C-alpha cells in the first residue's frame, strides 16, 4: 500500500476519490470520533458529563457528523475516563484513607491538620494509579487513524531537526527517517539547525550528508536546508527558533536526533488539523527503540519510558495536553502567536521548552491531542545521562509552573485540564519529597509519613503488573519480564526519585540548571571510583535507610502494620544500593550486532505489545 502511495506522489497523479464529510458513524474512524467528542467538552465546558444526548446533538450541529448518544457514552467511559469518573474515585479513596489514618492514629488537632495537608498527595497517588490501570487495559491500536488518500488536502509541512555534537550514524538515522516520510514533495521541506563545536570530529560528516540533499541537488523535489550557528546561547530552543524563522509551511514537525518515524505517519496525523482550527499540536506516540542496547539500563529504562509516555498520551484527551519536545506536529501560526520556542524565567532559559509551549498554546486558545501512531525515541543508558535528563525535566517543570501557574491563566483551563496539570506537578512533588519522607518517617517512627511513602509505590506496582499483562517484549518469558519490571519500577525509580529531590532542592536555592543533551554515542568504561564519587550521596541515603530500618525492626517497631511499613522503607533503601550496584557502571556500548543496531521504529511494530 505504501509503495502505491509513493508512486502516486512521485508521478503527481490526481486523486479523484476525495473523502467527503460523512454522516454515517460507521464510516468514521474511532480516532476522529474521539477528537470530536473531546472537542465538544472543551468548547462547552459547562456541558453535563453524563448528558450524552446533548453531546451527540452538538457534534451534529457543529460538525455535521452524527455519533449516537450511546456510542458517545461508550467512548467517554473507555477513552475519556478522566472526564467521567477518575477524579471522583480517587477523591473518595483519598478521603477514606485520610479518615482511617486519623482514626487509627493519636487523635489530635495537629494530626488532623497534617492529614489535611497530605490529602493532595494521597489524591495524586490514587489518580495516577487509576489512570495507569485504564492505560494498561486499553488497546491504543484501536485509535490509530487511517491513511488519508486525499493528497490535495494536505497542508505544507516543514521538518525541523536541531542537533549538537551528535554521532553521525544516529543523526543520519533520524534524517533518513524524515526524508522517507511519504508526503507531497512540493509541500515538504527539512531544516537542520546545528550548533556543533567546530572541533567535533563528526560535524563535517553530518553537514556534508545533509547538504548532499540541499537546494542545489534536489532529490524528489524535497527542499533540504542545513543551518549552522556558533555557541550554545538559548540551547535547543534557540536552534528551533532559528529554524522556524526559515519556515513558510503551515505545519512543522519537530524531531530530535534519535527520533524515527514511520513512513505513513504524516498521512495519518496531518488530517487532524483539517478537522479543527483550534488544534495547536498533535503529539505522536513515542516508544523507546534502544531497548536492545547492551547496557544493563536499556531494558529497565525503556519499560519506564514506555508506560510514562503511554500514560501521558492517554491523559491528553479530556485532561492536560503535554508536548514532549519532539515527534510532534504543530501549526506554525500557533508557535508564532505564542512567541516562539525559547522562553525565560527570571533571566534563565526555561529548560523544558516543551512544557512551556504546552501551557502557552492553551493560553492562546489552542489545544493538543495525542495521536496513536508509533514513533521512536531513545532513552538514557547510563545513570549520568539519566541524572542529566531528569534534572532538566524537574527544574524545568518548576520553572514553568512558577512562571505560568497564575490565577488569570488558570481561568483559561477547563476543570479537567486544571486537575490534570495539578496532578502533573504533583507527581514531581510526591516523588521529589519521597526520600525526605522516608528519612523523617523512620527517624520519628511516624506511621503516617511511612504510610504515605509506601503508598506512593502503588503506581509502580501497577506498572509492574502492566508489563506482565500488556507487553510481549519479543515474547520474553514471564519471570524475565518480572525481573526487568522490578528493576524498572522499584530499583531504577529510587535513583530517579533521588534526582527529583535534588532538582527540587536546586530550584529552591536558585542553582542554574543549564542544558546537557542526552548522549547518543558509545561511552568509555566507567571506573568504580567514579561511580563512588558521583553517587556517594545516593549511596549514603540508601545505606542509612536500610540500616536504620533493620534497627527499627529489632528495637522500635510497635505492631505488625508498623513493622510492614518499616520493612518496605528498608527495602527502598536496599533497592537504592542495588541500583548503584547494577547500573552505576552502565553505559552505552558500541556493537556491530544487527540486533542491537536496529533502533528504528520500523523494527518495533510488534516488539512491545502482545497479540490481541
Coordinates of C-alpha atoms in Angstrom, one line a residue:
X1 CA 0.0 0.0 0.0
X2 CA 2.8 2.4 0.9
X3 CA 4.6 1.7 -2.3
X4 CA 1.4 2.6 -4.3
X5 CA 1.2 5.8 -2.4
X6 CA 4.8 6.6 -3.0
X7 CA 4.3 6.1 -6.8
X8 CA 1.2 8.2 -6.7
X9 CA 3.2 11.1 -5.1
X10 CA 6.2 10.8 -7.4
X11 CA 4.0 10.7 -10.5
X12 CA 1.9 13.6 -9.4
X13 CA -1.3 11.6 -10.2
X14 CA -4.6 13.3 -9.3
X15 CA -6.7 11.5 -6.8
X16 CA -10.4 11.7 -7.8
X17 CA -11.9 9.9 -4.9
X18 CA -11.7 12.7 -2.4
X19 CA -13.0 12.0 1.1
X20 CA -16.4 13.7 1.6
X21 CA -17.9 14.6 5.0
X22 CA -19.7 11.5 6.3
X23 CA -22.8 11.4 8.4
X24 CA -22.8 7.6 8.8
X25 CA -21.0 6.9 12.0
X26 CA -19.7 3.5 10.8
X27 CA -17.6 5.3 8.2
X28 CA -15.8 7.4 10.7
X29 CA -12.6 6.1 12.3
X30 CA -12.6 5.9 16.1
X31 CA -9.8 8.4 16.5
X32 CA -11.9 11.0 14.7
X33 CA -14.9 10.3 16.9
X34 CA -12.8 10.7 20.0
X35 CA -11.4 14.0 18.7
X36 CA -14.9 15.3 18.0
X37 CA -16.3 14.3 21.5
X38 CA -13.2 15.8 23.2
X39 CA -13.7 19.0 21.2
X40 CA -17.3 19.4 22.4
X41 CA -16.2 19.1 26.1
X42 CA -13.5 21.7 25.5
X43 CA -15.8 24.0 23.6
X44 CA -18.7 23.7 26.1
X45 CA -17.1 23.1 29.5
X46 CA -20.4 23.6 31.3
X47 CA -22.0 20.6 29.5
X48 CA -23.1 17.8 31.7
X49 CA -20.6 14.9 31.6
X50 CA -23.5 12.5 31.6
X51 CA -25.8 14.2 29.1
X52 CA -24.6 12.3 26.0
X53 CA -27.7 13.1 24.0
X54 CA -26.7 16.8 24.3
X55 CA -23.1 15.9 23.3
X56 CA -24.4 14.0 20.3
X57 CA -26.6 16.9 19.2
X58 CA -23.8 19.4 19.5
X59 CA -21.5 17.3 17.4
X60 CA -24.1 17.0 14.7
X61 CA -24.8 20.8 14.8
X62 CA -21.2 21.9 15.0
X63 CA -19.5 19.3 12.7
X64 CA -22.3 17.8 10.6
X65 CA -21.4 14.4 11.9
X66 CA -23.7 12.0 13.7
X67 CA -22.5 9.9 16.6
X68 CA -25.2 8.3 18.7
X69 CA -25.6 9.2 22.4
X70 CA -24.9 5.5 23.3
X71 CA -21.7 5.5 21.3
X72 CA -20.6 8.8 22.9
X73 CA -21.1 7.3 26.3
X74 CA -19.1 4.2 25.4
X75 CA -16.2 6.2 24.1
X76 CA -16.1 8.5 27.1
X77 CA -16.1 5.6 29.6
X78 CA -13.3 3.8 27.7
X79 CA -11.1 6.6 26.4
X80 CA -12.1 9.8 28.3
X81 CA -12.1 8.2 31.7
X82 CA -10.5 11.2 33.3
X83 CA -13.6 13.3 32.4
X84 CA -16.1 10.9 33.7
X85 CA -15.1 9.1 36.8
X86 CA -11.5 9.1 38.0
X87 CA -11.4 12.4 39.9
X88 CA -14.4 11.3 41.9
X89 CA -13.0 7.8 42.6
X90 CA -9.6 9.0 43.7
X91 CA -11.1 11.8 45.7
X92 CA -13.3 9.3 47.6
X93 CA -10.4 6.9 48.1
X94 CA -8.1 9.7 49.4
X95 CA -10.8 10.8 51.8
X96 CA -11.4 7.3 53.1
X97 CA -7.7 6.7 53.5
X98 CA -7.2 10.0 55.4
X99 CA -10.1 9.2 57.7
X100 CA -8.7 5.8 58.5
X101 CA -5.3 7.3 59.2
X102 CA -6.9 9.9 61.5
X103 CA -9.0 7.3 63.4
X104 CA -6.2 4.8 63.8
X105 CA -3.6 7.3 65.0
X106 CA -3.3 9.6 68.0
X107 CA -6.3 11.8 67.7
X108 CA -5.2 15.4 67.9
X109 CA -5.8 18.6 66.0
X110 CA -2.1 18.6 64.9
X111 CA -2.6 15.2 63.2
X112 CA -5.9 16.4 61.7
X113 CA -4.1 19.3 60.0
X114 CA -1.2 17.1 58.9
X115 CA -3.7 14.8 57.2
X116 CA -5.4 17.7 55.5
X117 CA -2.0 18.9 54.3
X118 CA -1.1 15.5 52.8
X119 CA -4.6 14.9 51.3
X120 CA -3.5 16.3 47.9
X121 CA -0.5 13.9 47.9
X122 CA -2.9 10.9 48.5
X123 CA -5.3 12.2 45.9
X124 CA -2.5 12.5 43.4
X125 CA -1.2 8.9 44.1
X126 CA -4.7 7.4 43.6
X127 CA -5.3 9.5 40.5
X128 CA -2.1 8.3 38.9
X129 CA -2.9 4.7 39.9
X130 CA -6.4 4.8 38.4
X131 CA -5.3 6.4 35.1
X132 CA -2.5 3.9 34.9
X133 CA -4.9 1.0 35.2
X134 CA -7.0 2.4 32.4
X135 CA -3.9 2.9 30.3
X136 CA -2.9 -0.7 30.7
X137 CA -6.3 -2.1 29.9
X138 CA -7.0 -0.4 26.6
X139 CA -5.5 -1.2 23.2
X140 CA -4.1 2.0 21.7
X141 CA -4.1 0.5 18.2
X142 CA -7.9 0.9 18.2
X143 CA -7.3 4.6 17.9
X144 CA -4.7 4.6 15.1
X145 CA -6.1 6.9 12.4
X146 CA -6.3 5.6 8.8
X147 CA -4.1 6.7 6.0
X148 CA -5.5 9.8 4.2
X149 CA -5.8 9.4 0.5
X150 CA -6.8 13.0 -0.4
X151 CA -3.4 14.3 -1.2
X152 CA -4.7 17.7 -2.3
X153 CA -6.0 18.4 1.2
X154 CA -2.5 18.1 2.7
X155 CA -1.1 21.3 4.1
X156 CA 2.6 22.3 3.6
X157 CA 4.9 20.9 6.3
X158 CA 8.4 21.6 7.4
X159 CA 10.5 19.2 9.5
X160 CA 13.0 20.8 11.9
X161 CA 15.8 18.8 13.4
X162 CA 18.0 20.5 16.0
X163 CA 21.4 19.0 16.6
X164 CA 24.6 19.5 18.6
X165 CA 27.7 17.2 18.6
X166 CA 25.7 14.2 17.5
X167 CA 27.2 10.9 16.3
X168 CA 26.8 10.8 12.6
X169 CA 25.2 7.3 12.5
X170 CA 22.4 8.4 14.8
X171 CA 21.8 11.8 13.1
X172 CA 21.7 10.0 9.7
X173 CA 19.1 7.6 11.0
X174 CA 16.8 10.5 12.0
X175 CA 17.4 12.4 8.8
X176 CA 16.7 9.4 6.6
X177 CA 13.5 8.7 8.6
X178 CA 12.4 12.3 8.0
X179 CA 13.3 12.2 4.3
X180 CA 11.5 9.0 3.7
X181 CA 8.2 10.2 5.0
X182 CA 5.6 9.8 2.3
X183 CA 4.2 13.3 1.5
X184 CA 3.8 15.5 -1.5
X185 CA 7.3 16.5 -2.3
X186 CA 6.4 20.1 -3.1
X187 CA 4.8 20.5 0.3
X188 CA 7.6 19.1 2.4
X189 CA 10.9 20.6 3.5
X190 CA 13.6 19.6 6.0
X191 CA 15.6 22.1 8.0
X192 CA 18.5 21.0 10.2
X193 CA 19.8 23.6 12.7
X194 CA 23.1 22.6 14.2
X195 CA 25.3 24.3 16.7
X196 CA 28.1 21.6 17.0
X197 CA 31.5 22.7 18.0
X198 CA 33.8 23.2 15.0
X199 CA 36.2 20.8 16.6
X200 CA 33.6 18.0 16.8
X201 CA 35.0 15.1 14.8
X202 CA 31.8 14.1 13.1
X203 CA 30.4 17.5 12.4
X204 CA 31.7 17.6 8.8
X205 CA 30.2 14.2 8.0
X206 CA 26.8 15.3 9.3
X207 CA 26.9 18.7 7.4
X208 CA 28.1 17.2 4.2
X209 CA 25.4 14.5 4.3
X210 CA 22.6 16.9 4.8
X211 CA 23.9 19.3 2.2
X212 CA 24.1 16.5 -0.3
X213 CA 20.2 16.8 -0.3
X214 CA 20.2 20.6 -0.3
X215 CA 18.6 23.0 -2.8
X216 CA 21.3 22.7 -5.4
X217 CA 20.7 18.9 -5.6
X218 CA 17.0 18.5 -5.0
X219 CA 16.0 14.9 -4.7
X220 CA 12.4 14.1 -5.4
X221 CA 11.6 17.8 -5.1
X222 CA 12.1 18.0 -1.3
X223 CA 13.8 21.1 -0.1
X224 CA 16.6 20.5 2.4
X225 CA 18.5 23.2 4.4
X226 CA 21.4 23.0 6.7
X227 CA 21.9 25.9 9.1
X228 CA 24.9 26.2 11.5
X229 CA 25.3 28.6 14.4
X230 CA 28.1 29.0 16.9
X231 CA 27.7 28.8 20.6
X232 CA 25.1 27.4 23.0
X233 CA 23.1 30.5 23.8
X234 CA 19.5 29.5 24.2
X235 CA 20.3 25.8 23.8
X236 CA 17.9 23.7 21.8
X237 CA 15.0 26.2 21.9
X238 CA 17.2 28.7 20.2
X239 CA 18.1 26.2 17.4
X240 CA 14.4 25.6 16.9
X241 CA 13.5 29.3 16.7
X242 CA 16.3 29.8 14.1
X243 CA 14.7 27.0 12.0
X244 CA 11.2 28.5 12.5
X245 CA 12.4 31.8 11.1
X246 CA 13.0 30.0 7.8
X247 CA 9.7 28.1 7.7
X248 CA 7.0 29.2 5.3
X249 CA 4.9 26.0 5.7
X250 CA 1.6 25.8 7.6
X251 CA 2.7 22.9 9.8
X252 CA 6.0 22.0 11.4
X253 CA 7.2 18.6 12.6
X254 CA 9.8 18.5 15.4
X255 CA 12.3 15.6 15.5
X256 CA 15.2 15.1 17.9
X257 CA 18.4 13.3 16.9
X258 CA 17.5 9.7 17.8
X259 CA 13.8 10.1 16.6
X260 CA 12.5 7.8 14.0
X261 CA 9.1 7.9 12.4
X262 CA 7.1 5.5 10.2
X263 CA 6.8 6.4 6.5
X264 CA 3.0 6.8 6.6
X265 CA 2.9 8.9 9.8
X266 CA 2.1 12.3 8.1
X267 CA -0.7 10.7 6.1
X268 CA -2.3 9.6 9.4
X269 CA -1.6 12.7 11.6
X270 CA -1.9 15.7 9.3
X271 CA -5.6 15.3 8.5
X272 CA -6.4 16.0 12.2
X273 CA -5.5 19.7 11.6
X274 CA -8.2 20.0 8.9
X275 CA -10.8 18.9 11.4
X276 CA -10.4 21.7 14.0
X277 CA -8.8 25.2 13.5
X278 CA -8.1 25.3 17.3
X279 CA -5.9 22.2 17.2
X280 CA -2.5 23.6 18.0
X281 CA -0.4 20.4 18.0
X282 CA -0.6 16.7 17.6
X283 CA 1.8 14.6 19.8
X284 CA 2.8 11.3 18.1
X285 CA 3.0 8.3 20.4
X286 CA 6.7 7.5 21.2
X287 CA 8.2 4.3 22.3
X288 CA 11.9 3.5 23.2
X289 CA 13.8 1.9 20.3
X290 CA 17.2 1.3 22.0
X291 CA 15.7 -1.3 24.3
X292 CA 18.1 -3.8 22.7
X293 CA 21.1 -1.8 23.8
X294 CA 23.9 -3.6 25.5
X295 CA 23.8 -1.6 28.7
X296 CA 22.2 -3.0 31.8
X297 CA 20.0 0.0 31.9
X298 CA 18.5 -0.3 28.4
X299 CA 15.5 -2.5 29.2
X300 CA 14.5 -1.1 32.6
X301 CA 14.7 2.5 31.4
X302 CA 12.7 1.6 28.2
X303 CA 10.0 0.0 30.3
X304 CA 9.6 3.1 32.5
X305 CA 9.6 5.4 29.5
X306 CA 7.1 3.2 27.6
X307 CA 4.5 3.4 30.3
X308 CA 5.2 7.1 31.2
X309 CA 4.6 8.1 27.6
X310 CA 1.6 5.9 27.3
X311 CA 0.0 7.4 30.4
X312 CA 0.7 10.9 29.1
X313 CA -0.9 10.0 25.8
X314 CA -4.0 8.5 27.5
X315 CA -4.4 11.6 29.7
X316 CA -4.1 14.0 26.8
X317 CA -7.7 13.6 25.8
X318 CA -10.0 15.4 28.3
X319 CA -7.2 16.2 30.6
X320 CA -3.9 18.2 30.2
X321 CA -2.1 18.2 26.8
X322 CA 1.6 17.7 27.0
X323 CA 4.1 18.2 24.2
X324 CA 7.2 16.0 24.6
X325 CA 9.5 18.4 22.7
X326 CA 9.9 16.1 19.7
X327 CA 7.9 13.7 17.5
X328 CA 5.0 16.2 17.2
X329 CA 3.4 18.3 14.6
X330 CA 2.5 22.0 15.3
X331 CA 0.7 24.7 13.5
X332 CA 3.4 27.2 12.6
X333 CA 1.0 30.1 13.2
X334 CA 0.3 29.0 16.8
X335 CA 4.0 28.9 17.6
X336 CA 4.5 32.4 16.3
X337 CA 1.4 33.6 18.0
X338 CA 2.7 32.4 21.4
X339 CA 6.2 33.9 20.8
X340 CA 8.3 31.0 19.6
X341 CA 10.0 28.2 21.4
X342 CA 12.7 30.0 23.5
X343 CA 11.3 31.1 26.9
X344 CA 12.9 32.6 30.0
X345 CA 12.2 32.5 33.8
X346 CA 14.0 35.0 36.0
X347 CA 16.6 35.6 33.3
X348 CA 17.4 31.9 32.8
X349 CA 16.4 29.8 29.8
X350 CA 13.5 27.5 30.6
X351 CA 15.0 24.1 30.0
X352 CA 11.6 22.4 29.4
X353 CA 10.6 24.3 26.3
X354 CA 8.0 21.5 25.6
X355 CA 6.1 22.1 28.8
X356 CA 6.3 25.9 28.3
X357 CA 4.9 25.6 24.8
X358 CA 2.1 23.3 26.1
X359 CA 1.0 26.0 28.5
X360 CA 1.3 28.9 26.2
X361 CA -0.6 27.2 23.4
X362 CA -3.6 26.7 25.7
X363 CA -3.4 30.3 26.9
X364 CA -3.7 31.4 23.3
X365 CA -6.9 29.3 22.9
X366 CA -5.4 26.2 21.2
X367 CA -5.1 22.6 22.5
X368 CA -3.2 19.5 21.7
X369 CA -4.1 15.8 21.1
X370 CA -2.2 12.5 21.2
X371 CA -2.2 10.5 18.0
X372 CA -1.7 6.8 18.4
X373 CA 0.9 6.3 15.6
X374 CA 4.1 4.8 16.9
X375 CA 7.4 6.7 16.6
X376 CA 10.7 6.1 18.1
X377 CA 12.9 7.8 20.7
X378 CA 16.0 6.7 22.7
X379 CA 16.3 6.5 26.5
X380 CA 19.5 7.1 28.5
X381 CA 21.6 4.0 29.1
X382 CA 23.7 5.3 32.0
X383 CA 23.0 6.9 35.4
X384 CA 24.9 10.0 34.3
X385 CA 22.6 10.6 31.3
X386 CA 19.5 9.7 33.4
X387 CA 20.5 12.2 36.0
X388 CA 21.0 15.0 33.4
X389 CA 17.7 14.3 31.8
X390 CA 15.6 14.2 35.0
X391 CA 17.3 17.2 36.5
X392 CA 16.4 19.1 33.3
X393 CA 12.8 17.9 33.5
X394 CA 12.4 18.5 37.2
X395 CA 13.9 22.0 37.3
X396 CA 12.2 22.9 34.1
X397 CA 8.8 21.9 35.4
X398 CA 9.2 24.1 38.4
X399 CA 10.4 27.0 36.2
X400 CA 7.3 26.7 34.0
X401 CA 4.8 26.4 36.9
X402 CA 6.4 29.3 38.7
X403 CA 6.0 31.5 35.7
X404 CA 2.7 30.4 34.3
X405 CA 0.5 28.9 37.1
X406 CA -1.2 32.2 37.9
X407 CA -4.8 32.9 38.7
X408 CA -5.5 34.7 35.4
X409 CA -4.0 31.9 33.4
X410 CA -5.8 29.1 35.4
X411 CA -9.1 30.5 34.4
X412 CA -8.3 29.5 30.8
X413 CA -8.3 25.8 31.7
X414 CA -11.3 23.6 32.0
X415 CA -11.7 21.8 35.3
X416 CA -10.3 18.6 33.9
X417 CA -7.3 20.4 32.4
X418 CA -6.6 22.2 35.7
X419 CA -6.7 18.9 37.7
X420 CA -4.5 17.3 35.0
X421 CA -1.9 20.0 35.3
X422 CA -2.1 19.8 39.1
X423 CA -1.6 16.1 39.0
X424 CA 1.4 16.6 36.6
X425 CA 3.3 18.8 39.0
X426 CA 2.0 16.7 41.9
X427 CA 4.0 13.7 40.6
X428 CA 7.2 15.8 40.8
X429 CA 6.3 16.9 44.3
X430 CA 5.2 13.4 45.6
X431 CA 8.3 11.6 44.3
X432 CA 10.6 14.6 44.9
X433 CA 9.9 14.6 48.7
X434 CA 9.7 10.8 48.9
X435 CA 13.4 10.4 50.1
X436 CA 12.8 13.1 52.7
X437 CA 9.5 11.5 53.8
X438 CA 11.2 8.1 54.3
X439 CA 14.0 9.5 56.3
X440 CA 11.8 11.6 58.6
X441 CA 9.2 8.8 58.9
X442 CA 11.8 6.4 60.2
X443 CA 13.6 8.8 62.5
X444 CA 10.4 9.8 64.3
X445 CA 8.7 6.4 63.8
X446 CA 5.7 8.2 62.1
X447 CA 3.3 5.6 60.8
X448 CA 1.6 8.4 58.8
X449 CA 4.7 9.5 56.9
X450 CA 5.9 6.0 56.3
X451 CA 2.4 5.0 55.0
X452 CA 2.4 7.9 52.5
X453 CA 5.9 6.9 51.4
X454 CA 4.8 3.3 50.8
X455 CA 1.5 4.3 49.2
X456 CA 3.5 6.2 46.6
X457 CA 4.8 2.9 45.3
X458 CA 1.3 1.8 44.2
X459 CA 1.5 3.3 40.7
X460 CA 4.9 1.5 40.3
X461 CA 3.3 -1.8 41.3
X462 CA 0.5 -1.3 38.7
X463 CA 3.1 -0.6 36.0
X464 CA 4.9 -3.8 37.0
X465 CA 1.7 -5.7 36.5
X466 CA 1.2 -3.9 33.2
X467 CA 4.5 -5.3 31.9
X468 CA 3.1 -8.8 32.5
X469 CA -0.4 -8.1 31.1
X470 CA 0.3 -5.8 28.2
X471 CA 3.8 -6.3 26.8
X472 CA 5.4 -9.1 24.8
X473 CA 9.0 -7.7 24.6
X474 CA 9.7 -10.1 21.8
X475 CA 7.9 -12.9 23.6
X476 CA 10.1 -12.6 26.7
X477 CA 9.4 -15.2 29.5
X478 CA 7.2 -14.1 32.4
X479 CA 10.0 -14.4 35.0
X480 CA 12.3 -12.3 32.8
X481 CA 9.7 -9.7 32.4
X482 CA 9.0 -9.7 36.2
X483 CA 12.7 -9.2 36.9
X484 CA 13.1 -6.4 34.4
X485 CA 9.9 -4.8 35.6
X486 CA 11.1 -4.9 39.2
X487 CA 14.4 -3.3 38.1
X488 CA 12.5 -0.6 36.2
X489 CA 9.8 0.4 38.7
X490 CA 11.4 -0.5 42.1
X491 CA 15.1 -0.2 41.6
X492 CA 15.7 2.5 38.9
X493 CA 12.9 4.5 40.3
X494 CA 14.8 5.1 43.6
X495 CA 17.5 6.9 41.6
X496 CA 15.0 8.9 39.6
X497 CA 13.2 10.0 42.8
X498 CA 16.6 11.0 44.3
X499 CA 17.2 13.2 41.2
X500 CA 13.8 14.7 41.5
X501 CA 14.6 15.5 45.1
X502 CA 17.9 17.1 44.1
X503 CA 16.2 19.0 41.3
X504 CA 13.6 20.4 43.7
X505 CA 16.4 21.5 46.1
X506 CA 18.4 23.1 43.2
X507 CA 15.3 25.0 42.1
X508 CA 14.6 26.3 45.6
X509 CA 18.1 27.6 46.2
X510 CA 18.2 29.1 42.7
X511 CA 21.0 27.0 41.1
X512 CA 21.3 27.5 37.4
X513 CA 20.4 24.3 35.5
X514 CA 21.9 24.7 32.1
X515 CA 21.4 22.2 29.4
X516 CA 23.1 18.9 28.7
X517 CA 21.7 16.9 25.8
X518 CA 21.1 13.2 26.4
X519 CA 24.2 11.3 25.0
X520 CA 23.7 9.1 22.0
X521 CA 27.2 7.8 21.4
X522 CA 29.2 4.9 22.9
X523 CA 30.7 5.8 26.3
X524 CA 34.0 4.8 27.8
X525 CA 34.1 2.4 30.6
X526 CA 33.2 4.0 34.0
X527 CA 35.7 3.2 36.8
X528 CA 34.3 2.1 40.1
X529 CA 35.9 5.1 41.8
X530 CA 34.0 7.5 39.5
X531 CA 30.8 5.7 40.5
X532 CA 31.5 6.2 44.2
X533 CA 32.4 9.9 43.6
X534 CA 29.3 10.5 41.6
X535 CA 26.9 8.5 43.7
X536 CA 28.2 8.9 47.3
X537 CA 25.1 10.9 48.4
X538 CA 22.7 8.5 46.9
X539 CA 24.6 5.5 48.4
X540 CA 24.7 7.1 51.8
X541 CA 20.9 7.7 51.6
X542 CA 20.3 4.0 50.7
X543 CA 22.7 2.7 53.4
X544 CA 21.2 4.9 56.1
X545 CA 17.6 3.9 55.3
X546 CA 18.5 0.2 55.1
X547 CA 20.5 0.2 58.3
X548 CA 18.0 2.3 60.4
X549 CA 15.1 0.1 59.1
X550 CA 16.9 -3.0 60.4
X551 CA 17.5 -1.3 63.7
X552 CA 13.8 -0.2 63.9
X553 CA 12.5 -3.7 63.2
X554 CA 14.6 -5.0 66.0
X555 CA 14.1 -2.3 68.7
X556 CA 11.4 0.3 67.7
X557 CA 8.5 -1.5 65.9
X558 CA 5.2 -1.1 67.6
X559 CA 2.8 -3.5 65.8
X560 CA 2.5 -5.6 62.6
X561 CA 1.3 -2.7 60.5
X562 CA 4.2 -0.5 61.7
X563 CA 6.6 -3.4 61.0
X564 CA 5.4 -3.8 57.4
X565 CA 5.9 -0.1 56.8
X566 CA 9.4 -0.1 58.2
X567 CA 10.3 -3.2 56.2
X568 CA 9.1 -1.5 52.9
X569 CA 11.1 1.6 53.8
X570 CA 14.1 -0.6 54.4
X571 CA 13.5 -2.4 51.1
X572 CA 13.5 1.1 49.4
X573 CA 17.0 1.7 50.9
X574 CA 18.2 -1.8 49.7
X575 CA 16.9 -1.0 46.2
X576 CA 18.8 2.2 46.2
X577 CA 22.0 0.4 46.9
X578 CA 21.1 -2.3 44.3
X579 CA 20.6 0.5 41.7
X580 CA 24.1 1.7 42.1
X581 CA 25.5 -1.8 42.1
X582 CA 23.6 -2.9 38.9
X583 CA 23.5 0.4 37.0
X584 CA 26.4 2.5 38.4
X585 CA 28.7 1.5 35.6
X586 CA 26.0 1.1 32.9
X587 CA 26.9 2.9 29.7
X588 CA 26.0 2.9 26.0
X589 CA 28.3 0.4 24.3
X590 CA 29.3 0.1 20.7
X591 CA 28.2 -3.1 18.9
X592 CA 28.3 -4.4 15.4
X593 CA 25.4 -6.8 16.1
X594 CA 22.4 -6.2 13.8
X595 CA 20.0 -6.9 16.7
X596 CA 21.3 -4.0 18.7
X597 CA 21.9 -1.7 15.8
X598 CA 18.2 -1.9 14.7
X599 CA 16.9 1.1 16.6
X600 CA 14.5 2.4 14.0
X601 CA 10.7 2.5 14.8
X602 CA 10.1 0.2 11.8
X603 CA 11.8 -2.6 13.6
X604 CA 9.4 -2.4 16.6
X605 CA 6.0 -2.8 15.1
X606 CA 5.3 -5.9 17.2
X607 CA 8.0 -5.8 19.8
X608 CA 6.2 -4.3 22.8
X609 CA 2.5 -5.3 22.6
X610 CA 1.1 -8.8 22.9
X611 CA -1.1 -10.1 20.1
X612 CA -4.7 -9.2 20.9

